[in-house]
Amino acid sequence: MTPAALLDRWAEAGLVGPLGRRFAEALARLAGEADPWVALAAALAAEAPLFGDVCLAFDRYADQLSARGDDLALPPDRLSPQDWLARVARSPLVEGAQAPLVLADGCLYLARYAQHQARLASAVARRAHEVVPPTDPALLRLGLSRLFPDAAAAPDGVDRQQLAALVATLHPFAVITGGPGTGKTTTVVRVLALLLEQARAGAMPWPPRVALLAPTGKAAARMTESIRRQRAQLDVDPDIRAALPVEAATLHRALGARPDRVAMRHHAGNPLTADIVVVDEASMVDLAMMSRLFDALRPSARLVLLGDRDQLFSVEAGSVLGDLCEGGERFSTAAAERLARYRPALPPALIDPQATPGLADTTVQLTHTWRFQDEIGDLARAINAGDAPAALALLRDPAHKKLALAHPQPGDPAGDLRRLAVEGFRALCKAKTAEEALAAVGQFRVLCAHRGGPLGVRAVGQRIERWLTQAGLIVPDEPFYAGRPVMVLRNDYAIGLFNGDVGVARATPDGPRVFFPQPGGLRAIAPARLPPHETVYATTVHKAQGSEFKGVPLTPSPLITRELLYTGVTRACEQVSILATEAVLTAGITARVVRASGLRSALSRSERNP
């Protein structure tokens, strides 16, 4: 069988798309590769990033095909994953430094993704092994006790916020992970205060340059808001408070992304000027972007990553935060002894005597939630644990007023969504002022698993607009009718609006305007000046990451996964309604997002040879 014939067969079965097929055909033709299974591997590796995978993992892919009952690819009597891997290993497509494909650890990569992964693993391992002793140890001890006055009252004797702050102060790289409401922003503001106090004592130039970054404009705006709120409450000297940053930016903007080029303006040859870099919502950062961030750091710069390892991964390829946190939270003996100089000794459960210093010493998971002390938190924990019976029991219990499971009815897959949407958006539609409208639009949102389909964002948004019209709450007689919620879809630095920003259309004497919140007030934008945008009664769970609403209905989908449900449920603080059958919900809680990635293996190798 020729490469073209095998690719045709897989394309007809829907297992290979046009991109992978043409890529593989071109490579096979240029390299003189006649093995059809090598061409197939090249096609699948090329398309892997489209599905969030960094590479083609031969064993895992074969298992996926087997689970689907598809015998098209690897019948046992024809070709095993090991034989397939061996045939690729002999191909000229993976030989030499300039080869377009890279084979490593049983996985096949496009060369650029292999390079991103190798550089990132090396940079993380190098920074994780470094220790930065405080310039003034006594000042650090005083700062820890002043900024974390209740540390001794922690339930298990370990104030993880204080622990995370100390780890981030003693290392040039730290990962602080935890679910919603566990105090990640509170912790990082105190980390910055401790670092600024050490800087003033001579640890780095005063005042140090601090960069607050996030993957999206919406996440950057929320980070700015949170930092400002926490900054005002800090028990620090006025000059330390004044040196704390108040504005966050997107990673793309900070690194100098250019629309006409892949390379960023800032890189190893032209690094960022920041002495301290903090990245929020790190679970949304893909492999390529994280690699570019590490490339752009100065050797002396500090980096702190914040995020929830259990949330949805980045839209692009990779699961970087999950890979970084995969090793758990067990400190080496050397790290435990170092930490004990500044705080009470760690309990034995957090120490691994066999561990060598490395990434685990720089990772802290915050476990105490300050937001979810009720049934919403119980539901999120059950989903995250994969405990479908416990989650269903919580949703069925009428005593849990904050939870609801609405079963779609025959002929009405939206179930109870109409009633929920009309009631949820009533305050927005009845708002008398732009301020009231913006406050209301941030309180309620319908979340969907995907954009297309009868229960995707577009169709659900159109239904809600029709239901609100029938209820007499809106009059959509023009595109920017009063009360229309609008979400920006693309960053526009000239206007100062970013992807994910939400405004509300209102009538004014000068015609319709879309009002957006800004520090200290509102700003009105003429519709003609808006960047690409859409009506936002509903949005995807992915797009809602980093947001918080009082009410959140989740629409049904056979594509839901544990991570999607967990992320959607934890967007709510007062009410969650899940519109799905128990069978679909159970399947979703059971299904996990597992992305093909070799970052953890690369990290292990780099940690052994930093």
Short mmCIF file of C-alpha atoms in Angstrom, two decimals, residues 23-427:
data_model
loop_
_atom_site.label_atom_id
_atom_site.label_comp_id
_atom_site.label_asym_id
_atom_site.label_seq_id
_atom_site.Cartn_x
_atom_site.Cartn_y
_atom_site.Cartn_z
CA PHE A 23 1.66 17.68 5.25
CA ALA A 24 2.42 13.95 5.27
CA GLU A 25 2.21 13.64 1.47
CA ALA A 26 4.64 16.54 1.04
CA LEU A 27 7.12 15.12 3.56
CA ALA A 28 6.97 11.64 2.06
CA ARG A 29 7.54 13.04 -1.43
CA LEU A 30 10.46 15.29 -0.42
CA ALA A 31 12.18 12.64 1.73
CA GLY A 32 11.47 9.71 -0.56
CA GLU A 33 9.63 7.95 2.26
CA ALA A 34 7.66 4.98 0.87
CA ASP A 35 6.41 3.48 4.14
CA PRO A 36 2.68 4.33 4.41
CA TRP A 37 2.69 3.92 8.21
CA VAL A 38 5.44 6.52 8.55
CA ALA A 39 3.40 8.93 6.43
CA LEU A 40 0.36 8.22 8.60
CA ALA A 41 2.35 8.95 11.77
CA ALA A 42 3.53 12.25 10.27
CA ALA A 43 -0.07 13.21 9.46
CA LEU A 44 -1.28 12.42 12.98
CA ALA A 45 1.66 14.27 14.58
CA ALA A 46 0.90 17.32 12.46
CA GLU A 47 -2.73 17.34 13.56
CA ALA A 48 -2.10 16.49 17.23
CA PRO A 49 -1.81 20.19 18.27
CA LEU A 50 -5.25 20.86 16.78
CA PHE A 51 -6.66 18.62 19.54
CA GLY A 52 -4.47 20.00 22.32
CA ASP A 53 -1.86 17.22 22.15
CA VAL A 54 1.81 18.12 21.86
CA CYS A 55 2.72 14.88 20.09
CA LEU A 56 1.51 11.54 18.78
CA ALA A 57 1.89 8.96 21.57
CA PHE A 58 1.79 5.61 19.77
CA ASP A 59 0.61 3.41 22.66
CA ARG A 60 -2.00 5.91 23.81
CA TYR A 61 -3.33 6.46 20.31
CA ALA A 62 -3.68 2.73 19.74
CA ASP A 63 -5.58 2.42 23.04
CA GLN A 64 -7.93 5.22 21.98
CA LEU A 65 -8.70 3.48 18.70
CA SER A 66 -9.29 0.22 20.53
CA ALA A 67 -11.64 1.90 23.01
CA ARG A 68 -13.64 3.30 20.08
CA GLY A 69 -13.92 -0.18 18.56
CA ASP A 70 -12.09 0.99 15.43
CA ASP A 71 -9.98 -1.76 13.87
CA LEU A 72 -9.05 0.31 10.83
CA ALA A 73 -5.63 1.25 12.07
CA LEU A 74 -3.83 -1.35 14.08
CA PRO A 75 -5.25 -4.86 13.85
CA PRO A 76 -3.13 -7.07 16.15
CA ASP A 77 -2.14 -9.37 13.28
CA ARG A 78 -0.88 -6.52 11.11
CA LEU A 79 0.94 -3.86 13.08
CA SER A 80 1.48 -3.27 16.80
CA PRO A 81 2.24 0.17 18.28
CA GLN A 82 5.80 -1.03 18.93
CA ASP A 83 6.25 -2.08 15.30
CA TRP A 84 4.76 1.19 14.13
CA LEU A 85 7.19 3.10 16.36
CA ALA A 86 10.13 1.04 15.05
CA ARG A 87 9.25 1.80 11.44
CA VAL A 88 9.10 5.53 12.18
CA ALA A 89 12.45 5.35 13.99
CA ARG A 90 14.11 4.11 10.78
CA SER A 91 12.69 6.94 8.67
CA PRO A 92 14.84 9.80 7.33
CA LEU A 93 12.06 12.13 8.53
CA VAL A 94 13.36 11.80 12.12
CA GLU A 95 17.11 11.69 11.42
CA GLY A 96 19.41 14.67 11.88
CA ALA A 97 19.21 18.05 13.59
CA GLN A 98 17.17 19.54 10.73
CA ALA A 99 14.61 16.72 10.57
CA PRO A 100 10.98 17.96 10.47
CA LEU A 101 9.90 15.32 13.02
CA VAL A 102 11.40 14.29 16.36
CA LEU A 103 10.95 10.87 17.97
CA ALA A 104 11.44 10.73 21.76
CA ASP A 105 10.08 8.59 24.61
CA GLY A 106 7.70 6.72 22.32
CA CYS A 107 6.18 9.92 20.95
CA LEU A 108 6.41 11.70 17.60
CA TYR A 109 6.62 15.52 17.56
CA LEU A 110 6.70 18.25 15.04
CA ALA A 111 10.22 19.63 15.48
CA ARG A 112 9.09 23.00 16.81
CA TYR A 113 7.02 21.43 19.60
CA ALA A 114 9.93 19.15 20.57
CA GLN A 115 12.14 22.24 20.76
CA HIS A 116 9.62 24.17 22.88
CA GLN A 117 9.31 21.21 25.26
CA ALA A 118 13.06 20.64 25.59
CA ARG A 119 13.81 24.32 26.23
CA LEU A 120 11.00 24.64 28.76
CA ALA A 121 11.99 21.48 30.66
CA SER A 122 15.61 22.62 30.84
CA ALA A 123 14.68 26.13 32.02
CA VAL A 124 12.24 24.88 34.67
CA ALA A 125 14.72 22.32 36.04
CA ARG A 126 17.51 24.89 36.19
CA ARG A 127 15.41 27.42 38.08
CA ALA A 128 13.81 24.82 40.37
CA HIS A 129 17.27 23.74 41.59
CA GLU A 130 18.31 27.29 42.44
CA VAL A 131 17.94 28.72 45.95
CA VAL A 132 18.07 32.45 46.67
CA PRO A 133 18.93 33.05 50.35
CA PRO A 134 17.26 36.17 51.77
CA THR A 135 19.42 39.26 52.10
CA ASP A 136 17.92 39.86 55.56
CA PRO A 137 16.71 36.58 57.15
CA ALA A 138 15.35 38.35 60.25
CA LEU A 139 13.30 40.69 58.06
CA LEU A 140 11.88 37.69 56.21
CA ARG A 141 10.81 36.03 59.47
CA LEU A 142 9.16 39.24 60.65
CA GLY A 143 7.44 39.67 57.29
CA LEU A 144 6.04 36.13 57.37
CA SER A 145 4.62 36.56 60.87
CA ARG A 146 3.21 40.02 60.08
CA LEU A 147 1.60 39.15 56.73
CA PHE A 148 0.33 35.74 57.90
CA PRO A 149 -0.72 36.42 61.51
CA ASP A 150 -3.04 33.40 61.71
CA ALA A 151 -0.51 30.84 60.47
CA ALA A 152 -0.40 28.97 63.78
CA ALA A 153 -4.17 28.41 63.66
CA ALA A 154 -4.10 26.40 60.41
CA PRO A 155 -6.21 23.20 60.78
CA ASP A 156 -3.35 20.79 60.03
CA GLY A 157 -0.63 23.03 61.40
CA VAL A 158 0.45 24.12 57.91
CA ASP A 159 -0.57 27.55 56.67
CA ARG A 160 -0.16 26.80 52.98
CA GLN A 161 -0.43 30.44 51.99
CA GLN A 162 2.52 31.26 54.24
CA LEU A 163 4.36 28.16 52.98
CA ALA A 164 3.77 29.18 49.36
CA ALA A 165 4.99 32.71 50.09
CA LEU A 166 8.17 31.40 51.69
CA VAL A 167 8.86 28.97 48.84
CA ALA A 168 8.39 31.77 46.29
CA THR A 169 10.74 34.00 48.28
CA LEU A 170 13.52 31.40 48.52
CA HIS A 171 13.43 30.26 44.87
CA PRO A 172 13.61 32.10 41.55
CA PHE A 173 10.71 29.95 40.33
CA ALA A 174 7.56 28.82 42.14
CA VAL A 175 4.19 27.30 41.29
CA ILE A 176 1.21 28.15 43.50
CA THR A 177 -1.82 26.08 42.59
CA GLY A 178 -5.25 25.75 44.15
CA GLY A 179 -8.95 25.82 43.38
CA PRO A 180 -11.15 28.93 43.25
CA GLY A 181 -11.30 30.81 46.52
CA THR A 182 -8.14 29.28 48.00
CA GLY A 183 -6.39 32.65 48.14
CA LYS A 184 -3.90 32.51 45.27
CA THR A 185 -4.08 36.26 44.62
CA THR A 186 -3.95 37.06 48.34
CA THR A 187 -0.85 34.91 48.63
CA VAL A 188 0.97 36.36 45.64
CA VAL A 189 0.43 39.95 46.80
CA ARG A 190 2.12 39.01 50.06
CA VAL A 191 4.87 37.25 48.11
CA LEU A 192 5.47 40.52 46.28
CA ALA A 193 5.52 42.42 49.58
CA LEU A 194 8.15 40.02 51.00
CA LEU A 195 10.26 40.30 47.85
CA LEU A 196 10.00 44.09 47.87
CA GLU A 197 11.12 44.21 51.50
CA GLN A 198 14.14 42.07 50.61
CA ALA A 199 14.80 44.26 47.57
CA ARG A 200 14.83 47.36 49.73
CA ALA A 201 17.35 45.56 51.95
CA GLY A 202 19.63 45.14 48.92
CA ALA A 203 18.52 41.89 47.26
CA MET A 204 17.82 43.64 43.93
CA PRO A 205 17.63 47.17 42.51
CA TRP A 206 15.08 49.38 44.24
CA PRO A 207 12.34 49.60 43.28
CA PRO A 208 12.35 46.30 41.39
CA ARG A 209 10.43 46.08 38.13
CA VAL A 210 7.39 43.82 38.51
CA ALA A 211 5.31 42.42 35.64
CA LEU A 212 1.81 41.07 36.33
CA LEU A 213 0.73 38.91 33.39
CA ALA A 214 -2.23 36.76 32.34
CA PRO A 215 -3.06 34.80 29.18
CA THR A 216 -6.13 36.87 28.21
CA GLY A 217 -7.26 40.46 28.49
CA LYS A 218 -10.17 39.44 30.72
CA ALA A 219 -7.87 37.53 33.08
CA ALA A 220 -5.49 40.49 33.17
CA ALA A 221 -8.35 42.84 34.08
CA ARG A 222 -9.49 40.55 36.89
CA MET A 223 -5.93 40.24 38.13
CA THR A 224 -5.61 44.03 38.18
CA GLU A 225 -8.83 44.32 40.17
CA SER A 226 -7.78 41.65 42.68
CA ILE A 227 -4.27 43.03 43.17
CA ARG A 228 -5.60 46.53 43.81
CA ARG A 229 -8.07 45.23 46.38
CA GLN A 230 -5.45 43.16 48.20
CA ARG A 231 -2.83 45.92 48.00
CA ALA A 232 -5.00 48.30 50.01
CA GLN A 233 -5.27 45.79 52.88
CA LEU A 234 -1.59 44.92 53.26
CA ASP A 235 0.22 45.52 56.53
CA VAL A 236 3.35 47.03 54.98
CA ASP A 237 5.26 50.31 54.93
CA PRO A 238 3.88 53.00 52.61
CA ASP A 239 6.89 52.79 50.27
CA ILE A 240 6.42 49.03 49.91
CA ARG A 241 2.74 49.54 49.11
CA ALA A 242 3.61 52.26 46.61
CA ALA A 243 6.08 49.94 44.86
CA LEU A 244 3.50 47.19 44.39
CA PRO A 245 2.24 47.07 40.79
CA VAL A 246 -1.42 47.72 40.03
CA GLU A 247 -1.75 47.01 36.31
CA ALA A 248 -1.65 43.56 34.69
CA ALA A 249 -1.02 42.93 31.00
CA THR A 250 -1.50 40.00 28.66
CA LEU A 251 1.39 37.65 27.97
CA HIS A 252 1.15 38.41 24.27
CA ARG A 253 1.50 42.13 24.85
CA ALA A 254 4.31 41.81 27.39
CA LEU A 255 6.35 39.50 25.16
CA GLY A 256 5.75 41.68 22.12
CA ALA A 257 3.60 39.50 19.90
CA ARG A 258 3.45 40.71 16.30
CA PRO A 259 0.61 39.76 13.97
CA ASP A 260 2.93 39.17 11.02
CA ARG A 261 5.52 37.02 12.82
CA VAL A 262 5.74 33.91 14.99
CA ALA A 263 8.75 35.19 16.97
CA MET A 264 8.14 37.52 19.89
CA ARG A 265 9.90 40.85 20.34
CA HIS A 266 11.28 39.69 23.68
CA HIS A 267 13.39 36.53 23.75
CA ALA A 268 16.73 35.33 25.12
CA GLY A 269 18.58 37.92 23.07
CA ASN A 270 16.21 40.73 24.07
CA PRO A 271 14.82 39.72 27.48
CA LEU A 272 12.09 41.34 29.52
CA THR A 273 13.32 44.06 31.86
CA ALA A 274 11.22 42.78 34.78
CA ASP A 275 12.93 41.59 37.96
CA ILE A 276 9.78 39.75 39.13
CA VAL A 277 7.15 38.18 36.85
CA VAL A 278 3.81 36.81 38.06
CA VAL A 279 1.53 34.87 35.69
CA ASP A 280 -2.08 34.28 36.73
CA GLU A 281 -4.41 31.63 35.23
CA ALA A 282 -1.35 29.62 34.22
CA SER A 283 -3.51 26.59 33.36
CA MET A 284 -4.57 28.51 30.24
CA VAL A 285 -0.99 28.98 29.00
CA ASP A 286 0.02 26.56 26.25
CA LEU A 287 3.40 24.92 25.76
CA ALA A 288 4.68 27.30 23.08
CA MET A 289 3.75 30.43 25.01
CA MET A 290 5.23 29.13 28.28
CA SER A 291 8.45 28.22 26.49
CA ARG A 292 8.65 31.72 25.00
CA LEU A 293 8.04 33.26 28.43
CA PHE A 294 10.95 31.32 29.99
CA ASP A 295 13.14 32.25 27.01
CA ALA A 296 12.40 35.93 27.61
CA LEU A 297 13.24 35.96 31.33
CA ARG A 298 16.52 37.46 32.46
CA PRO A 299 18.68 34.92 34.35
CA SER A 300 18.24 36.87 37.59
CA ALA A 301 14.47 37.36 37.21
CA ARG A 302 11.98 35.60 39.45
CA LEU A 303 8.86 33.87 38.14
CA VAL A 304 5.70 32.85 40.03
CA LEU A 305 2.96 30.85 38.28
CA LEU A 306 -0.58 30.89 39.70
CA GLY A 307 -3.38 28.62 38.58
CA ASP A 308 -5.74 25.75 39.22
CA ARG A 309 -4.24 22.48 37.99
CA ASP A 310 -7.72 20.90 37.85
CA GLN A 311 -9.29 23.44 35.50
CA LEU A 312 -9.51 23.12 31.74
CA PHE A 313 -6.20 23.22 29.91
CA SER A 314 -5.13 25.79 27.35
CA VAL A 315 -6.95 26.03 24.03
CA GLU A 316 -3.63 25.47 22.25
CA ALA A 317 -1.41 22.42 22.62
CA GLY A 318 -0.11 21.32 25.99
CA SER A 319 -1.08 20.93 29.64
CA VAL A 320 1.88 22.73 31.17
CA LEU A 321 0.53 23.55 34.63
CA GLY A 322 -0.83 20.04 35.07
CA ASP A 323 2.51 18.57 33.99
CA LEU A 324 4.42 20.83 36.40
CA CYS A 325 2.17 19.81 39.29
CA GLU A 326 2.05 16.11 38.43
CA GLY A 327 4.83 15.22 40.86
CA GLY A 328 2.68 16.19 43.85
CA GLU A 329 3.69 18.19 46.89
CA ARG A 330 6.42 16.35 48.78
CA PHE A 331 9.46 18.36 49.76
CA SER A 332 12.99 17.00 49.82
CA THR A 333 14.75 16.80 53.17
CA ALA A 334 17.05 19.65 52.18
CA ALA A 335 14.08 21.86 51.29
CA ALA A 336 12.25 20.98 54.53
CA GLU A 337 15.31 21.91 56.59
CA ARG A 338 15.64 25.17 54.70
CA LEU A 339 11.98 26.08 55.24
CA ALA A 340 12.23 25.22 58.96
CA ARG A 341 14.63 28.13 59.45
CA TYR A 342 11.78 30.55 58.87
CA ARG A 343 8.59 28.73 59.94
CA PRO A 344 7.56 25.67 62.00
CA ALA A 345 8.84 22.33 60.74
CA LEU A 346 6.76 20.61 58.07
CA PRO A 347 4.83 17.50 59.08
CA PRO A 348 6.33 14.17 57.88
CA ALA A 349 3.46 13.75 55.39
CA LEU A 350 4.88 16.64 53.35
CA ILE A 351 8.47 15.37 53.31
CA ASP A 352 9.90 12.69 51.05
CA PRO A 353 13.30 11.54 52.42
CA GLN A 354 14.04 9.82 49.10
CA ALA A 355 13.34 12.89 46.96
CA THR A 356 16.14 14.87 45.36
CA PRO A 357 15.87 18.68 45.29
CA GLY A 358 13.91 19.92 42.30
CA LEU A 359 10.53 20.96 41.00
CA ALA A 360 8.52 19.51 43.90
CA ASP A 361 10.39 21.85 46.28
CA THR A 362 8.99 24.86 44.41
CA THR A 363 5.34 23.74 44.16
CA VAL A 364 2.66 24.41 46.77
CA GLN A 365 -1.02 23.53 46.54
CA LEU A 366 -3.48 25.70 48.47
CA THR A 367 -6.24 23.47 49.82
CA HIS A 368 -8.42 25.58 52.10
CA THR A 369 -11.18 27.33 50.17
CA TRP A 370 -12.59 30.59 51.46
CA ARG A 371 -15.29 30.86 48.78
CA PHE A 372 -16.98 27.43 48.77
CA GLN A 373 -17.98 26.41 52.27
CA ASP A 374 -21.32 25.00 51.10
CA GLU A 375 -22.90 22.56 48.68
CA ILE A 376 -21.30 24.21 45.63
CA GLY A 377 -17.91 23.37 47.08
CA ASP A 378 -19.06 19.84 47.92
CA LEU A 379 -20.25 19.36 44.33
CA ALA A 380 -16.98 20.70 42.90
CA ARG A 381 -14.96 18.36 45.11
CA ALA A 382 -17.09 15.35 44.16
CA ILE A 383 -16.69 16.13 40.46
CA ASN A 384 -12.96 16.67 40.84
CA ALA A 385 -12.63 13.33 42.63
CA GLY A 386 -14.54 11.57 39.84
CA ASP A 387 -17.26 10.53 42.31
CA ALA A 388 -20.38 10.57 40.12
CA PRO A 389 -22.71 8.97 42.74
CA ALA A 390 -21.79 11.62 45.32
CA ALA A 391 -22.27 14.44 42.79
CA LEU A 392 -25.68 13.09 41.74
CA ALA A 393 -26.75 12.69 45.37
CA LEU A 394 -25.93 16.34 46.03
CA LEU A 395 -27.84 17.48 42.94
CA ARG A 396 -30.90 15.35 43.79
CA ASP A 397 -31.11 16.51 47.42
CA PRO A 398 -33.90 19.14 47.67
CA ALA A 399 -32.25 20.53 50.81
CA HIS A 400 -29.41 21.88 48.65
CA LYS A 401 -31.04 25.06 47.40
CA LYS A 402 -27.94 26.23 45.53
CA LEU A 403 -27.86 23.16 43.29
CA ALA A 404 -30.24 21.90 40.62
CA LEU A 405 -30.23 19.14 38.01
CA ALA A 406 -32.73 19.87 35.25
CA HIS A 407 -33.42 16.94 32.92
CA PRO A 408 -33.94 17.82 29.23
CA GLN A 409 -37.42 16.82 28.10
CA PRO A 410 -38.39 15.00 24.86
CA GLY A 411 -38.54 17.63 22.14
CA ASP A 412 -37.07 20.23 24.50
CA PRO A 413 -33.35 19.55 25.03
CA ALA A 414 -32.95 22.93 26.77
CA GLY A 415 -35.14 21.72 29.63
CA ASP A 416 -35.60 24.42 32.27
CA LEU A 417 -33.22 26.84 30.59
CA ARG A 418 -35.95 29.24 29.44
CA ARG A 419 -37.17 29.94 32.97
CA LEU A 420 -33.64 30.22 34.32
CA ALA A 421 -32.52 32.58 31.54
CA VAL A 422 -35.54 34.89 31.77
CA GLU A 423 -35.17 35.19 35.54
CA GLY A 424 -31.39 35.41 35.39
CA PHE A 425 -31.29 38.24 32.86
CA ARG A 426 -34.30 40.15 34.22
CA ALA A 427 -32.11 42.51 36.27
#
